[in-house]
XYZ file of C-alpha atoms in Angstrom:
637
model
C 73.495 102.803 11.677
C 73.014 99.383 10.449
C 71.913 97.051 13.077
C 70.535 93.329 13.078
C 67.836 91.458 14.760
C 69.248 88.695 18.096
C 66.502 87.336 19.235
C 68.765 85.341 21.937
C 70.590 88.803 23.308
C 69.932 89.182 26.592
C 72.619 92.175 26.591
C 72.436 95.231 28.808
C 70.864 98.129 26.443
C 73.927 100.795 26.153
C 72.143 102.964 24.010
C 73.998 103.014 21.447
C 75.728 99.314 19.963
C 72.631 97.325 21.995
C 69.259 98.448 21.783
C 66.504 96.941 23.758
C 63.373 97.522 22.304
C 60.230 99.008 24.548
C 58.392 95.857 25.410
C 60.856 93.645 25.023
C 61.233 90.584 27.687
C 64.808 89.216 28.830
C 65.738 88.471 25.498
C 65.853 89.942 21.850
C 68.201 92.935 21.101
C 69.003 95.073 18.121
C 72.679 94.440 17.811
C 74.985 97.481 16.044
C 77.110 96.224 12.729
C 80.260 98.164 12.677
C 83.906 97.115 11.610
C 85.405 98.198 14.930
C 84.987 101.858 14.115
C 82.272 103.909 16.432
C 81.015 107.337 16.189
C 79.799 108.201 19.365
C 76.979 110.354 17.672
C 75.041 106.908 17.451
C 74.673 106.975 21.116
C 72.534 110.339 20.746
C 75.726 112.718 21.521
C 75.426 115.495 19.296
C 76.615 118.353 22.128
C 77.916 118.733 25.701
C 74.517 118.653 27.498
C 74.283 114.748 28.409
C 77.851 113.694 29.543
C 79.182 111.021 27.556
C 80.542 108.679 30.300
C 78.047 105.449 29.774
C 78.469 105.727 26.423
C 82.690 106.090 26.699
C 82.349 102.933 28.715
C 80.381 100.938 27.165
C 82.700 101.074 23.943
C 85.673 100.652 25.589
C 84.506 97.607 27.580
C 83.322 96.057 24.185
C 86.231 93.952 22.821
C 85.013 94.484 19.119
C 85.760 98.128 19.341
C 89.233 99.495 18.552
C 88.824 102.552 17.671
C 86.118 105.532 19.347
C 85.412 108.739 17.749
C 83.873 111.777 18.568
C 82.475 114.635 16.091
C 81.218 117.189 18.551
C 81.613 118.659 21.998
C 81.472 116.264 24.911
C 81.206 116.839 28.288
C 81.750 114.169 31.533
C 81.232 113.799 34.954
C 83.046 110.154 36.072
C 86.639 109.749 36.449
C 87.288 106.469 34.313
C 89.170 103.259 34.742
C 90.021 101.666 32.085
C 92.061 97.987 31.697
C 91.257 97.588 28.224
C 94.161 97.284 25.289
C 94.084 97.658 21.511
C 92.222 100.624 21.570
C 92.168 104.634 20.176
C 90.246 107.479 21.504
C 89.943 109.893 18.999
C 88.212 113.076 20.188
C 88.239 114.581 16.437
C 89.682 118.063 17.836
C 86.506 118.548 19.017
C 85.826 120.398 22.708
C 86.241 118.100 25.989
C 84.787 119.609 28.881
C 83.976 117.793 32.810
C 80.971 120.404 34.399
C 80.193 118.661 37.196
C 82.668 115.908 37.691
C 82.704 113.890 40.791
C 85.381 114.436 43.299
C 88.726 113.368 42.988
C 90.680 111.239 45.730
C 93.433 112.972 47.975
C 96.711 113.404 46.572
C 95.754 111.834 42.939
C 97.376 112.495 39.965
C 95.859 109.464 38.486
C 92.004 110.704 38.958
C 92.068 111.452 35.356
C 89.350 111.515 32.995
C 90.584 108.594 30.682
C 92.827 106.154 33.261
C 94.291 103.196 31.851
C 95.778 101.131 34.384
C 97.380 97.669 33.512
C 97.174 94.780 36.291
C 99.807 94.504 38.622
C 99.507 90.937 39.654
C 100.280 88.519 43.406
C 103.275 86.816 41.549
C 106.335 88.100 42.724
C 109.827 87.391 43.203
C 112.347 88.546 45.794
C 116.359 88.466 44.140
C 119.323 88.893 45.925
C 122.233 90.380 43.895
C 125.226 87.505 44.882
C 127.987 89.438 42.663
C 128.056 93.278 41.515
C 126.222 94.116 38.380
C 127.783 96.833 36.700
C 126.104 99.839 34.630
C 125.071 99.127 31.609
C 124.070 95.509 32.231
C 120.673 93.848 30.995
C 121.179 90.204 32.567
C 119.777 90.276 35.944
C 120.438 87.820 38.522
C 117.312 85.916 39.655
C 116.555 82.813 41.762
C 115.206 80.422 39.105
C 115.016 81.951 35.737
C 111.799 79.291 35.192
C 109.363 81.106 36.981
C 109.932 83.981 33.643
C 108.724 83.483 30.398
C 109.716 85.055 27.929
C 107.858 88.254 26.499
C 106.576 88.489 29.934
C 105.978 91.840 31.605
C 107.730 92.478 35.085
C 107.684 96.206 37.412
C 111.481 95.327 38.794
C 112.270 97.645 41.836
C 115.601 97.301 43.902
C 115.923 98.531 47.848
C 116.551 101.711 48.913
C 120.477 102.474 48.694
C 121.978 101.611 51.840
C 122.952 104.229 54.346
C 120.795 107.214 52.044
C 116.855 108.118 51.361
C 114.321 106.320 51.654
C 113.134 106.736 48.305
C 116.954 106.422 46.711
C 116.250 102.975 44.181
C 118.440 103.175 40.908
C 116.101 100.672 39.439
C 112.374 101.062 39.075
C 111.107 99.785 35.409
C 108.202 98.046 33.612
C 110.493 95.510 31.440
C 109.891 92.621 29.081
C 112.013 89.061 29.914
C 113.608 88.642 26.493
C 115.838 85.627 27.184
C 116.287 82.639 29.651
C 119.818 83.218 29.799
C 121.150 80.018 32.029
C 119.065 78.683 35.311
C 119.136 81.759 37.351
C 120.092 84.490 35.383
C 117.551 86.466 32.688
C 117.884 89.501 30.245
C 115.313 92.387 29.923
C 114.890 94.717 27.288
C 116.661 97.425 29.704
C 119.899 98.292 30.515
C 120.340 99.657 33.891
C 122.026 103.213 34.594
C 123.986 102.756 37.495
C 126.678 99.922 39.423
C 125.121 98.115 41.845
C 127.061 96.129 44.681
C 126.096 92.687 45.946
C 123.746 91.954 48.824
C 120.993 94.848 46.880
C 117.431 93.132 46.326
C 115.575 93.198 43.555
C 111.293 92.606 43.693
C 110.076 91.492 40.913
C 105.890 91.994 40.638
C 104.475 90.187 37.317
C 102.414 92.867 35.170
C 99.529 92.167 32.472
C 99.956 95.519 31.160
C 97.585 98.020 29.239
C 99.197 97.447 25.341
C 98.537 100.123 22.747
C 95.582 102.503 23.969
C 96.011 105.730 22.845
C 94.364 109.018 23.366
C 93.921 111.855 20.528
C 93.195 115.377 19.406
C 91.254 117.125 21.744
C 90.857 120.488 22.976
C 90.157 119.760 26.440
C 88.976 122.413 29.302
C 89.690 121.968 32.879
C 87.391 123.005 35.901
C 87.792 126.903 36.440
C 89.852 127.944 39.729
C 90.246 124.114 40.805
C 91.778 122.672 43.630
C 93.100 118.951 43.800
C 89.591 117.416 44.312
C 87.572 119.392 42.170
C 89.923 119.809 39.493
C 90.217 117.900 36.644
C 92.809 116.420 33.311
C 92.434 114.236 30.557
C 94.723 111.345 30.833
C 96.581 108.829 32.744
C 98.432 105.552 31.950
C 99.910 102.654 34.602
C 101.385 99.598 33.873
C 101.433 100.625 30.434
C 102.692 99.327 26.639
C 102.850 101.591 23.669
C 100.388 103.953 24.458
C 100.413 107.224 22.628
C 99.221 110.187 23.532
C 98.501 113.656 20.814
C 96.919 116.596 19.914
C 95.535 117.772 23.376
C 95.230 121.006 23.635
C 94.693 121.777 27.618
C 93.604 124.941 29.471
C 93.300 125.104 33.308
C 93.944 121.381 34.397
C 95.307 120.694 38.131
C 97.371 117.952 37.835
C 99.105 116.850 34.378
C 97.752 116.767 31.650
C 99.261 113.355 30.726
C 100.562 111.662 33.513
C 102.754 108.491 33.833
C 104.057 105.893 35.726
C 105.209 102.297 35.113
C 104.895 103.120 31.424
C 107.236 101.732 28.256
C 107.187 102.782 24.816
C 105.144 105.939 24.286
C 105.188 108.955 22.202
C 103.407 111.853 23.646
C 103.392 115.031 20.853
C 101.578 117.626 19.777
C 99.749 118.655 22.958
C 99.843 121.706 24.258
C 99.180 123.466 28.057
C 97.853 126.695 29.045
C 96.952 128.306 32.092
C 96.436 125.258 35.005
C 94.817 125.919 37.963
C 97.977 125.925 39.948
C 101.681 125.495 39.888
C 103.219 125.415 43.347
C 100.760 122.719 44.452
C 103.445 119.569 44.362
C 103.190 117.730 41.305
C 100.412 120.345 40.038
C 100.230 122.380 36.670
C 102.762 119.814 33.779
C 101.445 118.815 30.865
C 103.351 115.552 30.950
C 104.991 114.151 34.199
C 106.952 110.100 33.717
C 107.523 108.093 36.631
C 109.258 105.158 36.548
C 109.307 104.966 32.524
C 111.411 103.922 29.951
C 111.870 104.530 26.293
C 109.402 107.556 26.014
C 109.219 110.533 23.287
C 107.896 114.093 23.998
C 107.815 115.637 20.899
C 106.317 119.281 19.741
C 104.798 120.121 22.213
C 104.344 123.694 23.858
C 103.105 125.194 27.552
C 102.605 128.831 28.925
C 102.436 130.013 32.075
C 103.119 126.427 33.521
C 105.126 124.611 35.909
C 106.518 121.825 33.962
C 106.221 121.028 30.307
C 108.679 117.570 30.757
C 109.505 115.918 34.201
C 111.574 113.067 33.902
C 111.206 111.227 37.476
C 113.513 107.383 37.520
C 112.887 107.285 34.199
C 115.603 106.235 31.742
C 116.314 106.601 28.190
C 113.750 109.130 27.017
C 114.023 112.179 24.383
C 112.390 115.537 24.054
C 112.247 117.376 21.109
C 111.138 120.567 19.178
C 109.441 121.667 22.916
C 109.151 124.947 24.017
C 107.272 126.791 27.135
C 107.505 130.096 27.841
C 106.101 132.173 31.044
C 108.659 129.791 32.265
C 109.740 130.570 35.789
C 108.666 127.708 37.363
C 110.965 125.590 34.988
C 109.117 123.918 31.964
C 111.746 121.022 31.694
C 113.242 118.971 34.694
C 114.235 115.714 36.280
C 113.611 114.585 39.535
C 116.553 113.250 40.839
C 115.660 109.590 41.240
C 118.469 108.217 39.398
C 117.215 109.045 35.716
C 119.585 108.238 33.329
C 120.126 108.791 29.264
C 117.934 111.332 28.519
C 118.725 113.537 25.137
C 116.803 117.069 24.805
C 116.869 118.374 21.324
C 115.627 122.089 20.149
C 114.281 123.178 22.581
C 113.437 126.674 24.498
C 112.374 127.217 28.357
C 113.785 127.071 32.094
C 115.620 124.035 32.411
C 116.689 122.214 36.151
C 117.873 118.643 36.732
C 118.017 116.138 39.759
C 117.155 118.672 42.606
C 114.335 117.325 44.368
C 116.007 116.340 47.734
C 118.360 114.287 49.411
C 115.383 111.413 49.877
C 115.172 110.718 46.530
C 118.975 110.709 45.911
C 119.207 113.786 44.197
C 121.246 112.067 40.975
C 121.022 111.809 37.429
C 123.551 110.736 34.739
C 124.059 110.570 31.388
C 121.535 113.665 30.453
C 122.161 115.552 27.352
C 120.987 118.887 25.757
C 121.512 120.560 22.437
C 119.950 123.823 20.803
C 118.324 124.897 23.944
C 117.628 128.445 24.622
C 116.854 129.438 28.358
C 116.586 131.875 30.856
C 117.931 129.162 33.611
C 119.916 126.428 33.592
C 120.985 124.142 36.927
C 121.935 121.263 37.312
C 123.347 121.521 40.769
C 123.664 118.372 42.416
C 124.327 114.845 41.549
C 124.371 114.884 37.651
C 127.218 113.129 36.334
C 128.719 113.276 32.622
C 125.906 116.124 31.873
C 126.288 117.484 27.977
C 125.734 120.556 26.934
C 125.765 122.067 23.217
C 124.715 125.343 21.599
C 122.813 126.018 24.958
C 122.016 129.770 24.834
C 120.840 131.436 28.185
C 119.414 134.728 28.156
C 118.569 136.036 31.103
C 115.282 138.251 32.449
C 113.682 139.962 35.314
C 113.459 136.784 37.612
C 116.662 136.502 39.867
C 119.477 134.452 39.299
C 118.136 134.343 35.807
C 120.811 134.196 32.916
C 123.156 131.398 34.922
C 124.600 128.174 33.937
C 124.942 126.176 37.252
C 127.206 122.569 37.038
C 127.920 119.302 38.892
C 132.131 119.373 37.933
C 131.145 115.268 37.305
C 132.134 114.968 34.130
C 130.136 117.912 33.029
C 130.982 118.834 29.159
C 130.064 122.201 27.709
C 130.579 123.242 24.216
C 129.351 126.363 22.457
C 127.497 127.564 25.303
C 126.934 131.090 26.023
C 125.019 132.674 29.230
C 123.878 136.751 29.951
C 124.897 135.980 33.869
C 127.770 133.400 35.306
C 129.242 129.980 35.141
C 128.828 128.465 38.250
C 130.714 125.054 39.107
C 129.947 123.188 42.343
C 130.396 119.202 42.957
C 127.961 117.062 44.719
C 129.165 113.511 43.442
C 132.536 111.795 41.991
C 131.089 109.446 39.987
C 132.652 109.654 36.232
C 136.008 109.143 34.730
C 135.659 112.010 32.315
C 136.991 115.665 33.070
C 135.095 118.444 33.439
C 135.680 120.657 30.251
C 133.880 123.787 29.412
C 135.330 124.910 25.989
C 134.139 127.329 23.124
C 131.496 129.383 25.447
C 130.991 132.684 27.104
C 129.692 133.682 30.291
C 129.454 137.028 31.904
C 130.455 136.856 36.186
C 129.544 139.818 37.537
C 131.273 141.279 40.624
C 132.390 138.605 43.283
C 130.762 135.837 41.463
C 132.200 132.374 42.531
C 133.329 130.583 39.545
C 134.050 127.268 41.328
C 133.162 126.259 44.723
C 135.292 125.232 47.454
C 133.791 121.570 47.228
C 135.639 120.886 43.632
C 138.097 118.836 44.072
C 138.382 117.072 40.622
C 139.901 119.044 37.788
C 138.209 121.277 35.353
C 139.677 122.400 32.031
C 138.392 125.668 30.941
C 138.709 125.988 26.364
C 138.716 129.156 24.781
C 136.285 130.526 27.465
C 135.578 133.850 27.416
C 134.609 135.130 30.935
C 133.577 138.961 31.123
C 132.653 141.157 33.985
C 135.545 139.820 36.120
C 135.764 141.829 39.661
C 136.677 139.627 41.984
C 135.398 136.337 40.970
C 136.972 133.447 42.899
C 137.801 130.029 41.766
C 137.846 128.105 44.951
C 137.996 124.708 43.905
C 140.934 122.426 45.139
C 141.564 120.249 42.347
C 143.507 121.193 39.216
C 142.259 124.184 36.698
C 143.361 124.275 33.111
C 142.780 127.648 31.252
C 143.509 127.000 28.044
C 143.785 129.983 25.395
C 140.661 131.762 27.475
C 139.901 135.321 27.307
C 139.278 136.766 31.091
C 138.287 140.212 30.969
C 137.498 142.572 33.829
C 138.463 146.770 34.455
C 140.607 148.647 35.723
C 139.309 149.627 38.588
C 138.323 145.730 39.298
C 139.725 143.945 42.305
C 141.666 140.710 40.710
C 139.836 137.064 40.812
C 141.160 134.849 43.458
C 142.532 130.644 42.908
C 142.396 128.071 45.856
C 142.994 125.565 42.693
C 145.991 123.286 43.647
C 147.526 124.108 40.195
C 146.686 126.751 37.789
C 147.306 126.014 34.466
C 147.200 129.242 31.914
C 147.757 128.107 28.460
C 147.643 130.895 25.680
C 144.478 133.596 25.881
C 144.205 137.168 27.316
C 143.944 138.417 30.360
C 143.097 141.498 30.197
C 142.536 144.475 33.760
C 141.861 141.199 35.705
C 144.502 139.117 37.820
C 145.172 135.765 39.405
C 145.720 136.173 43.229
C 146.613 132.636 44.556
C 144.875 132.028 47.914
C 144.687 128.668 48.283
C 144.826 126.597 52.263
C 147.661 124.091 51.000
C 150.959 124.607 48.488
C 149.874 125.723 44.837
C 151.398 125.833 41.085
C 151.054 128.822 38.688
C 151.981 127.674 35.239
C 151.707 130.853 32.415
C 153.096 129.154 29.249
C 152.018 129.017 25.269
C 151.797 132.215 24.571
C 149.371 133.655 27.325
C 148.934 138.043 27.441
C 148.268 139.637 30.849
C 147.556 142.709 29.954
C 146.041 146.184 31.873
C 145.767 146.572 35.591
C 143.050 146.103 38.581
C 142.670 147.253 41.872
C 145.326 145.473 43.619
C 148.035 146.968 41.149
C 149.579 143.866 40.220
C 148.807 141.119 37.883
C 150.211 137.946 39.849
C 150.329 137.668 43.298
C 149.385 135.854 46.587
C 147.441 135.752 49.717
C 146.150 133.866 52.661
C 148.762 131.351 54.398
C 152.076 132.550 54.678
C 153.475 128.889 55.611
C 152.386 127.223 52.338
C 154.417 126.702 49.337
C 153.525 128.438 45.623
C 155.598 127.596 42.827
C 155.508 130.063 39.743
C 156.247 129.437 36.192
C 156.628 131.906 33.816
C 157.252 130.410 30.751
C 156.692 132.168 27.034
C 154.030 134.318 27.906
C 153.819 138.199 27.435
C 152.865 140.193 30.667
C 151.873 144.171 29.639
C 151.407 146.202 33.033
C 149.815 149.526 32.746
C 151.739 152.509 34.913
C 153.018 151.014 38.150
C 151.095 147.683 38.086
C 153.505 145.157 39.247
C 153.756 141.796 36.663
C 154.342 139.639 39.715
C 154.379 141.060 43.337
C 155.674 138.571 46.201
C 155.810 139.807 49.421
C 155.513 137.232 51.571
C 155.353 133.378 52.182
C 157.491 130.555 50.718
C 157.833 130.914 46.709
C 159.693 128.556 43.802
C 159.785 131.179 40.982
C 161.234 130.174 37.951
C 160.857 133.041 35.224
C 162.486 131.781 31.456
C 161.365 133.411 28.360
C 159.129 135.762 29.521
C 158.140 139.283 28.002
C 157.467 142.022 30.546
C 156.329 145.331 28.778
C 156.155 148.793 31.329
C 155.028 148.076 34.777
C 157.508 146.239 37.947
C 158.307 143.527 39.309
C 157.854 143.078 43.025
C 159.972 140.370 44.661
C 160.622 141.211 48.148
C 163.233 139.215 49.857
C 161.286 137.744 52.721
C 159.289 136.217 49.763
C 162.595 134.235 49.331
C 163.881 133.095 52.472
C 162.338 129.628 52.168
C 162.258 128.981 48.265
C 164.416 130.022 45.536
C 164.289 132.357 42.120
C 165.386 132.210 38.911
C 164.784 134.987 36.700
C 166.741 134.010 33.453
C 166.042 134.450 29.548
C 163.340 136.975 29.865
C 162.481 140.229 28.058
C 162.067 143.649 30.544
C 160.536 146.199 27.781
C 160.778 149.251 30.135
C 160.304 147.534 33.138
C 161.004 148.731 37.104
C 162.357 146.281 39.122
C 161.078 147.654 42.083
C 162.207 144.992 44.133
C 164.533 142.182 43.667
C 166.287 139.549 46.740
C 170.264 140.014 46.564
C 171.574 137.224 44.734
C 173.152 134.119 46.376
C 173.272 130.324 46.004
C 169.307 130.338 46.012
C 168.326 133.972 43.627
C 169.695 134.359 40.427
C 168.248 136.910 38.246
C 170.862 139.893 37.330
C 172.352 137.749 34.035
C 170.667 136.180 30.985
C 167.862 138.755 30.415
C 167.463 141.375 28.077
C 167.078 144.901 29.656
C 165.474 147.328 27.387
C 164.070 151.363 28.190
């Protein structure tokens, strides 16, 4: 090293950048020359045996060091704290090991190694919201807009939602004041997720932040069979700017690996997981957990045998891609349910669950969308609203309820999605103005499997769907169903699927040894129109029909659709019940048709411009002012 002679220094010797010569009094110091750049091999670490913890501190605390390196194994015992900005620890690949570290605290994710923690000042300010602000907005409604400057730092946090958890806040962000816009109103660089009404508080807590300090390429090893005190992980970032974090490669860590919170502009990528110490302890096992962040980037990394790879927790507008994690049952990619919002996933592969944390936290996410994933599992149960899927593919294994796709009907979009097990559609919230539409995808139900849940009231449009394994599924949503040129296929021997759906719409598609058996509480509508084939049999021997109340109303139209029974499966069997059939340019190949008079007695049928192709009409009401079906149709066989 090259080093020069102060003969005023009366610097503490660090052993490496200020040397105090043996017999020196109070003053006089050989002082390092560097450009910024320090190898911490000129501190006498050439291995793992003395930890490396003075030296790590005394060149981040020196403000004429921006950049650390390391060229060989390290090893360290102190949990650092670090306030310091403008600075990258680069661990050279190189081995990272803590034998004998000193305790952590109780419940602390942020014990890590390397902790950079921004300050989190006394000024604060308390905002009532006088008029709704709406999603989407980045003007924020403050008492005098003076006490912000602009390109200051602010943690914003808003109450807990009235009437719900304690933890539900739809705002919790480390933002920048980018404009003064009049006396009492300022814009951040965020815009917010969700509507707010007026009479919601805002505190606003000034922040001098942590401002590009990253951490790099190192393969680090956590304590062997660790609990959360003894164990140990690299990295951990509050109140925090553009700080990256890359090539770690981490083996047996207790909590994450890089963990988050009150953090803006990152890129985490190229790290890797293996093997932590646990993954059912709460918030134990990720490689990267984000609390409260905006704007961050996991990209390429990888875990096995984990518990999360990616947790998005009130954190908005962040992107993973090119990720993958396999021994994946504990779910390598999820959100929290604190109100995240406008998250993309791109490429990639692993268990995948969304916003199902618990009722405190709200249990809501919106805006979240996924493309080229491949799965064994995906839910996303509760409140997520407008959810996109594309090209998901799940393939499911061994674990149970593997191989299902699970949605909120909010607005939920699926397109070229195909699952091993079922589509399952629930509803938690009613939040969007989109429909639920599931088109160009294929699931497999299984016998009984509920398609849509009794709590779906808002409609869902099923496009050239493909649903196999049908034995009697039910669809017992209340709101309206559109299946539009779908193929439903189930056997023979199959009982038929059940609809509590107020209307059923069947546009086009096959339907092939399945049924539709309306069972619905209140009056329904069967529309079969636009070319739609029922085809084959099932259990119940007939391909329409109806169950439950006898007192409700169900109105059927048959429009141009082709209806091929096989043997003495009825097309349409009414036995019971009040019915408005109206039957006009329908095909009916082999089988009957069932229409009993007391199916009649308070409704009405017309039967008129149809096709019977060998068809028994095994029971027909006499005709009157009300039934008309003997003229108008062609008769054939």
């Amino acid at each position: 090293m090259l080093v020069t002679w102060d003969e005023t220094s009366a610097a503490a010797d660090n052993g490496g950048t200020v040397l105090a010569p043996r017999g020196a009094g109070r003053k006089g110091r050989w002082l390092r020359l560097h450009d910024g750049v320090v190898d911490l091999r000129s501190f006498g670490l050439f291995g793992p045996d003395t930890p490396a913890d003075a030296a790590l501190d005394a060149l981040v605390h020196d403000p004429s060091v921006h950049r650390v390196e390391a060229h060989t194994d390290l090893n360290f015992t102190k949990r650092h704290t670090f306030d310091r900005s403008g600075i990258a620890l680069d661990f050279g690949g190189h081995r990272v090991t803590t034998t004998g570290i000193e305790p952590n605290t109780d419940d602390n994710p942020f014990g890590a190694v390397l902790y950079f923690r921004g300050r989190r000042t006394a000024t604060t300010v308390t905002a009532e919201l006088s008029a709704p602000m709406p999603d989407l907005a980045d003007v924020f409604e403050v008492p005098d807009a003076s006490a912000f400057a602009v390109g200051e730092w602010w943690a914003v946090e808003i109450d807990a939602k009235p009437g719900g958890g304690q933890y539900e806040k739809e705002v919790q962000r480390l933002v920048q004041v980018t404009e003064r816009v009049d006396g009492t109103h300022i814009r951040v660089n965020y815009k917010i997720g969700w509507d707010l009404a007026a009479g919601r508080t805002f505190r606003w807590t000034k922040v001098e932040p942590v401002i590009s300090s990253h951490v790099r390429n190192m393969v680090f090893e956590g304590v062997p069979d660790a609990d959360q005190l003894s164990g140990s992980h690299p990295v951990a970032y509050e109140y925090a700017v553009s700080c990256d974090v890359s090539g770690i490669d981490a083996t047996g860590t207790f909590w994450p690996v890089v963990m988050r919170r009150w953090c803006t502009y990152f890129h985490t990528y190229q790290c890797r997981l293996k093997n932590p110490s646990s993954v059912t302890w709460g918030g134990a096992g990720y490689l990267t957990q984000q609390i409260y962040c905006l704007y961050g980037h996991v990209e390429d990394c990888h875990t096995a045998n984990a518990r999360h790879l990616n947790d998005w927790t009130a954190s908005a507008y962040g992107y993973v891609t090119n990720c993958h994690g396999d021994g994946d049952d504990q779910g390598p990619f999820v959100t929290h349910g604190q109100f995240e919002h406008d998250l993309v996933y791109t490429g990639n592969s692993g268990l995948m669950t969304f916003a199902n944390s618990g009722a405190a936290w709200g249990g809501a996410a919106k805006r979240v969308s996924v493309t080229r994933h491949v799965c064994s599992w995906f839910v996303a149960r509760v409140a997520v609203t407008d959810l996109t899927l594309e090209d998901m593919r799940v393939i499911g294994n061994a674990q149970e309820g593997s191989g299902m796709i699970w949605i909120n009907a909010d607005g939920a979009q699926l397109r070229g999605c195909t699952a091993s097990g079922p589509l399952v559609i629930t509803q938690a919230s009613r939040r969007s103005t989109r429909p639920t539409v599931v088109a160009d995808s294929a699931f497999t139900q299984g016998k009984g499997a509920e398609v849509t849940a009794a709590d779906v009231n808002a409609a869902v449009h099923l496009e050239r769907v493909a649903l196999d394994g049908l034995d009697g599924a039910s669809f017992k949503g209340t709101g309206p169903l559109v299946l539009d040129d779908c193929a439903f296929t189930g056997k023979p021997e199959a009982a038929p699927s059940t609809f509590a759906h107020s209307s059923v719409t069947v546009r086009g598609g096959r339907h092939q040894d399945t049924g539709l058996v309306l069972n619905g509480a209140k009056d329904q509508e069967l529309l079969v129109d636009s070319g739609a084939v029922l085809r084959g049999t099932n259990a119940a021997g007939a391909l329409l029909s109806r169950a439950g109340d006898e007192d409700r109303t169900v109105r059927w139209r048959l429009g141009a659709c082709t209806s091929e029974a096989a043997g003495d499966t009825a097309h349409i069997r009414l036995t019971e019940g009040a019915n408005e059939y109206l039957a006009q340019g329908a095909v009916l190949r082999g089988g009957g048709i069932d229409l009993a008079a007391a199916a009649f007695a308070k409704g009405w049928l017309l039967h008129s411009g149809c096709v019977e192709d060998g068809t028994r009409r095994t029971r027909l009401p006499a005709e009157g002012d009300r039934v008309r079906h003997e003229t108008g149709n062609l008769l054939l066989g």
